[in-house]
Amino acid sequence: MKTKLLAALTLIAALTASAQVDETTPQGMDRLACTSIMVGKNASTDGSVITSHTCDSWYRTWMTMTPARDYERDTVTAIYSERMHTQSPLDSTKMHVRGVIPQVRHTYRYLDTAYPCLNEKQLAMGETTIGGRDTLRNKKGLFTIEELQRIALERCSTARDAIRLMGQLVKQYGYGDSGECLTIADKNEVWIFEVFGEGPKRVGGVWAAVRIPDDEIAVSANISRIGRLDLGDKDRYMASDNVFDVAKQLKLWDGKSEFSFWRVYSGGNYMKETKNYSVREHFIMDQLAPSLCLSDTIEELPLSVKPDKKVSAQQVMQLLGSYYEGTDKNLSGRNRIPNPKRRDKKGNLVENEPDSIVSPASNPWMRPDEIKIYYSRGDSAMKNIRTVSVSWCAYSTVLQLRSWLPDEVGGICWMALDNPGESPRFPIFSGTTELPKMLQICGQHTDRDDAALWRYRKANRLATVRWGTYRKKLEPLRDYFTDKGLRELPFVEQTWQSLNATDPKAAQTMLNGYVADFFGATIQRWDELARHIWRQQWTGF
């Protein structure tokens, strides 16, 4: 049984991964790789500041809590490359040291994911690759984006400090990555930070950052979003001191026309359109602010908007798991078959039944080869549109920061592995000091039961084969854990504070234990779900 299950799932996973090479999508799938939603504290339902991230590529899924440390004077720290493809915290295969920089005397504890995301001071980061003009990249720069994140989380407690530090590091040591966006939040505010190289002739970097108003939301999804810069408004805008000069030197801006950061350094979206958005940004903003009637034909979508209603962490989770259901962009909704209930057993017409229904075998994440079948049948509407949730997601985070609570329980990472439209989320707190062993092993390279990723992926892939049928079991279970986590938060916060007042060790044990137990419950239920679906397939897929 286990051998057959492994073989089937390996095939399903391999075919699903091929969705990244769809001829109906633009070249450079790395530019369609991540989504981040930001929510200001006055735009959220409870006063939280929120940022988020879907890591939609073949990056490591192991994670650990790197402890705070003290260092002697004149210590240095290494800056690495290829750490995103290692298989555990101790693995250094194919990693190499790009260089070293001076170490500080004290570093903070942080959640070490492929893109490091949360530290003990409630500083959090999301990420999305924005590419930009190829002529801007200079691989001689010391820093990649994930190493900038790591150093900032080790050393900073606020978003502004993190932006300033990363800007200084890029200027001094150079930025060697493609264009990137970080959505940086602390317990009071959230910023969008975009950075590019300075071109082939100079090892440096150029960047800009804009604070999202407290009563607004914003989205970044692999496209440069920052436009006008009002650097006189120091409360909302920051930029590198070369932001205008580099544009003129590289003949990207004439120095006379209105300066727009995205137009100059990116030029447009990954569809080669002169726009600062594509489907995901427009969809999410339209969902949260429908009254604005935002058109998808305009050239520039606002960087941020005020939502019609305040936004909860749960809504952010739902949006990161969405695939345009209820709209004409929903891929699975287009595959319709004759309704078997249209006639009763005697062959009589049942008036209240529709002529056709969505096929239960249809799913939102269909592979290119599946889509080609519909093309061959003459269905030209079956085109792949990049959904928010994707089957090749490594992990995703919703990062909630709360100023009215102690940092240890105020900062939460709601973590999901694999497809965020299918997987449950479990909490990791800023005060968490250790994670279950199963989370410290990457599942991307091999199918192994001691790697958490595959414990979710097995049920998810099986459910996708007949999504119309098995979503009825999977989605309520996924939502159960979301509701459970949010419902139990007050208990966790109060218990930790009560214990910490008299016995900090007991408080720490409780917090680590709660995270482990919650995570373990999701694993158990997804194991049960995989077995249930597999048993139902006795007649075949």
mmCIF file of C-alpha atoms in Angstrom, residues 39-41 47-51 117-119 121-125 153 156-164 183-191 211 214 399-403 407 410-411:
data_model
loop_
_atom_site.group_PDB
_atom_site.id
_atom_site.type_symbol
_atom_site.label_atom_id
_atom_site.label_comp_id
_atom_site.label_asym_id
_atom_site.label_seq_id
_atom_site.Cartn_x
_atom_site.Cartn_y
_atom_site.Cartn_z
ATOM 1 C CA VAL A 39 -2.351 45.731 6.254
ATOM 2 C CA GLY A 40 -1.887 48.894 8.326
ATOM 3 C CA LYS A 41 -2.855 48.858 11.996
ATOM 4 C CA GLY A 47 -5.210 46.811 15.444
ATOM 5 C CA SER A 48 -2.603 44.319 14.227
ATOM 6 C CA VAL A 49 -0.035 45.267 11.631
ATOM 7 C CA ILE A 50 0.100 42.481 9.042
ATOM 8 C CA THR A 51 2.487 41.434 6.317
ATOM 9 C CA CYS A 117 10.611 36.356 8.342
ATOM 10 C CA LEU A 118 10.141 37.212 12.066
ATOM 11 C CA ASN A 119 12.284 38.134 15.051
ATOM 12 C CA LYS A 121 11.079 42.113 18.633
ATOM 13 C CA GLN A 122 8.039 41.704 16.343
ATOM 14 C CA LEU A 123 9.908 42.774 13.229
ATOM 15 C CA ALA A 124 8.548 40.826 10.236
ATOM 16 C CA MET A 125 9.182 40.568 6.511
ATOM 17 C CA LEU A 153 16.276 40.577 11.563
ATOM 18 C CA CYS A 156 16.894 45.567 14.076
ATOM 19 C CA SER A 157 13.699 46.023 16.047
ATOM 20 C CA THR A 158 11.750 48.400 13.753
ATOM 21 C CA ALA A 159 10.922 48.515 10.069
ATOM 22 C CA ARG A 160 12.598 51.907 9.627
ATOM 23 C CA ASP A 161 15.818 50.694 11.210
ATOM 24 C CA ALA A 162 15.774 47.591 8.998
ATOM 25 C CA ILE A 163 15.360 49.690 5.849
ATOM 26 C CA ARG A 164 18.172 52.037 6.843
ATOM 27 C CA THR A 183 7.205 44.082 2.805
ATOM 28 C CA ILE A 184 8.579 45.063 6.194
ATOM 29 C CA ALA A 185 6.400 45.448 9.272
ATOM 30 C CA ASP A 186 6.768 46.074 12.961
ATOM 31 C CA LYS A 187 4.109 46.425 15.641
ATOM 32 C CA ASN A 188 3.305 49.992 14.548
ATOM 33 C CA GLU A 189 3.732 50.298 10.776
ATOM 34 C CA VAL A 190 4.339 48.470 7.506
ATOM 35 C CA TRP A 191 6.595 49.490 4.602
ATOM 36 C CA ARG A 211 5.204 53.447 4.339
ATOM 37 C CA ASP A 214 -2.135 53.018 8.757
ATOM 38 C CA LEU A 399 2.720 37.698 10.028
ATOM 39 C CA GLN A 400 0.664 39.441 12.668
ATOM 40 C CA LEU A 401 2.267 42.096 14.934
ATOM 41 C CA ARG A 402 0.440 43.464 18.001
ATOM 42 C CA SER A 403 1.765 46.435 19.954
ATOM 43 C CA ASP A 407 6.728 40.767 22.090
ATOM 44 C CA GLY A 410 2.471 39.701 20.297
ATOM 45 C CA GLY A 411 4.225 38.573 17.122
#
